[in-house]
CSV table of C-alpha atoms in Angstrom, one decimal:
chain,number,residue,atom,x,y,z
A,545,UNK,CA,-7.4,-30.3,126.7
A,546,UNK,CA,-7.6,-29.7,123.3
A,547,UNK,CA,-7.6,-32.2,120.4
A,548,UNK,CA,-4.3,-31.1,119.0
A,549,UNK,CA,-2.6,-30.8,122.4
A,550,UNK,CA,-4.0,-34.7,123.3
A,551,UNK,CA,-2.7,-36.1,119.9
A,552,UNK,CA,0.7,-34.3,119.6
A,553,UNK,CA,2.3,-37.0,121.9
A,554,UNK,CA,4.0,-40.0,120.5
A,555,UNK,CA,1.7,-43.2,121.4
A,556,UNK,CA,3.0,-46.6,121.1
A,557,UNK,CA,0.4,-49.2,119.1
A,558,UNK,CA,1.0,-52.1,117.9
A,559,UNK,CA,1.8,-50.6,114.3
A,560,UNK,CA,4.4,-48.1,115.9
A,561,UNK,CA,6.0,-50.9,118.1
A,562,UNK,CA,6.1,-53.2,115.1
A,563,UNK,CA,8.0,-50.1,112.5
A,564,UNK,CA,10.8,-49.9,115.2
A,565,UNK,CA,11.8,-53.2,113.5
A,566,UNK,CA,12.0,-52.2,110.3
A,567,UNK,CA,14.5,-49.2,110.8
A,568,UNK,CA,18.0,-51.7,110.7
A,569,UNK,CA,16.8,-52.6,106.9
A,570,UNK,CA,16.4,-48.6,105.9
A,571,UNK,CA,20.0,-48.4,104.7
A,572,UNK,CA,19.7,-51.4,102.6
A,573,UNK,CA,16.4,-50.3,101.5
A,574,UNK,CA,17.9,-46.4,100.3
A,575,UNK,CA,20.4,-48.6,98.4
A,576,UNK,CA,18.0,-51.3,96.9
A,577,UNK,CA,16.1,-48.2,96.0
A,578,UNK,CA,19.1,-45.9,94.5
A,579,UNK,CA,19.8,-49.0,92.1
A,580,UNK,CA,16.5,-49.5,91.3
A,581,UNK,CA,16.1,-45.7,90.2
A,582,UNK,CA,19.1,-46.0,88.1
A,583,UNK,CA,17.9,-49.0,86.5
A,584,UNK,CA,14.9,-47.0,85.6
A,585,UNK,CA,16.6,-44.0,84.6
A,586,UNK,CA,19.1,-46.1,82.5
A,587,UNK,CA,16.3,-48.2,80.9
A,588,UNK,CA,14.2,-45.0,79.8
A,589,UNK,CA,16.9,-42.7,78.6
A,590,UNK,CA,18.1,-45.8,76.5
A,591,UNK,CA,14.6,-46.2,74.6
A,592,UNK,CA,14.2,-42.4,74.4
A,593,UNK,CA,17.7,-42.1,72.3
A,594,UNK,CA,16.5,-45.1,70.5
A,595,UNK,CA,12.9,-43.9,69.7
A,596,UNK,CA,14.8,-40.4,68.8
A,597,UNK,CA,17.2,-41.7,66.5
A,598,UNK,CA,14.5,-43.8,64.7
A,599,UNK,CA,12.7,-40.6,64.7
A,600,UNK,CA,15.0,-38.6,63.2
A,601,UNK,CA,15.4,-41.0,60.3
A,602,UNK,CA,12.4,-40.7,59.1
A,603,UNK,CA,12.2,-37.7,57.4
A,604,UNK,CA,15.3,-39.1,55.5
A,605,UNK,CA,12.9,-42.3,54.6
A,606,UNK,CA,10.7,-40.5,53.2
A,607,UNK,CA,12.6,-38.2,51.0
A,608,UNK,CA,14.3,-41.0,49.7
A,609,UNK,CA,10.8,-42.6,48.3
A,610,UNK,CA,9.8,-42.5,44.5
A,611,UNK,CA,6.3,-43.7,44.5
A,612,UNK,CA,3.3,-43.2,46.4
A,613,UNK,CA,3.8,-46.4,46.8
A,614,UNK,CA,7.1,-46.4,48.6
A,615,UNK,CA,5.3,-43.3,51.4
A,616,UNK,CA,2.6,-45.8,52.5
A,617,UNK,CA,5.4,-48.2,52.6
A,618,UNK,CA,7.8,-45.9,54.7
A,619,UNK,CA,4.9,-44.6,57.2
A,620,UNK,CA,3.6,-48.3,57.6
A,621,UNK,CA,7.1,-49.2,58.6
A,622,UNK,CA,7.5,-46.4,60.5
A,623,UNK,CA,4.3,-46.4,62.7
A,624,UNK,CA,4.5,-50.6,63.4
A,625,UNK,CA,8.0,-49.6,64.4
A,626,UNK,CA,6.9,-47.2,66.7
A,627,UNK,CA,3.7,-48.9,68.2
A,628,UNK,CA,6.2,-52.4,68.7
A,629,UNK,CA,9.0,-49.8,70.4
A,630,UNK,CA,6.5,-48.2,72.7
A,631,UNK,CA,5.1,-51.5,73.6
A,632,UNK,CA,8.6,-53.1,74.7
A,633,UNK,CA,9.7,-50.0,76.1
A,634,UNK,CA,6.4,-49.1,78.6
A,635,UNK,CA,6.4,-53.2,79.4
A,636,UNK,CA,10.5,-52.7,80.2
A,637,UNK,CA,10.1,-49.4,82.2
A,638,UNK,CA,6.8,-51.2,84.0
A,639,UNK,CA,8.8,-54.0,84.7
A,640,UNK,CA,11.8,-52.0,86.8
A,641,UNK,CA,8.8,-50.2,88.3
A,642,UNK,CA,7.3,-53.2,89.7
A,643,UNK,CA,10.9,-55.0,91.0
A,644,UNK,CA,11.8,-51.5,92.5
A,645,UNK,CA,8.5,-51.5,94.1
A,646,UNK,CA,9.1,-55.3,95.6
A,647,UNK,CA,12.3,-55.1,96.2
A,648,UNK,CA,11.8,-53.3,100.2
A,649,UNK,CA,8.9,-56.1,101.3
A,650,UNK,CA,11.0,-58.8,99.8
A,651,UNK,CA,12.4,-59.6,103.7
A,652,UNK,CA,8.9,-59.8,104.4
A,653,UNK,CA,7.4,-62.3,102.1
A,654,UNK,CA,5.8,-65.7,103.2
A,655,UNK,CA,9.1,-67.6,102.2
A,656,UNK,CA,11.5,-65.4,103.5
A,657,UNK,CA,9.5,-66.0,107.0
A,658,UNK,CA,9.7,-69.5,108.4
């Protein structure tokens, strides 16, 4: 018998026996993970328009400077915005990430079992 032919056959271990009890939480788990996605998706698209509009401004800023002075002034302003925004917005999006990720073991943790 070949190798392909002796492993095509379903074989109950102990890991297969013990997934059989996880299939009654898959629908609450395709919800859990739907919201999460959502959340996501919500969270990212909402610091993308803000990072855009904030973007878009700029050009304005600058056009409305007089001095030299005022540019440094403008991009200073501009580029702490930006590094602050992208900070707050990778921790946010990293954040929903890691919940979405938790979310399916949470009926497994050590204080859920007692």
């Amino acid at each position: 018998m070949s190798n392909r032919q002796q492993y095509s056959e379903p074989r109950a271990t102990p890991e297969t026996v013990s997934v059989v009890g996880i299939f009654p939480l898959l629908p609450v788990w395709n919800s859990d993970a739907q919201h999460a996605t959502e959340e996501i998706a919500q969270s990212w698209l909402r610091f993308v328009g803000d990072r855009l509009a904030k973007d878009a401004a700029f050009p304005q800023q600058l056009a409305c400077c007089k001095t030299i002075d005022d540019v440094y002034q403008v991009y200073a302003q501009f580029w702490q915005q930006a590094a602050n925004d992208y900070g707050k917005g990778l921790t946010t999006f990293a954040d929903n990430v890691w919940q979405a990720a938790r979310g399916p073991l949470a009926p497994f943790s050590a204080d859920k079992r007692q």
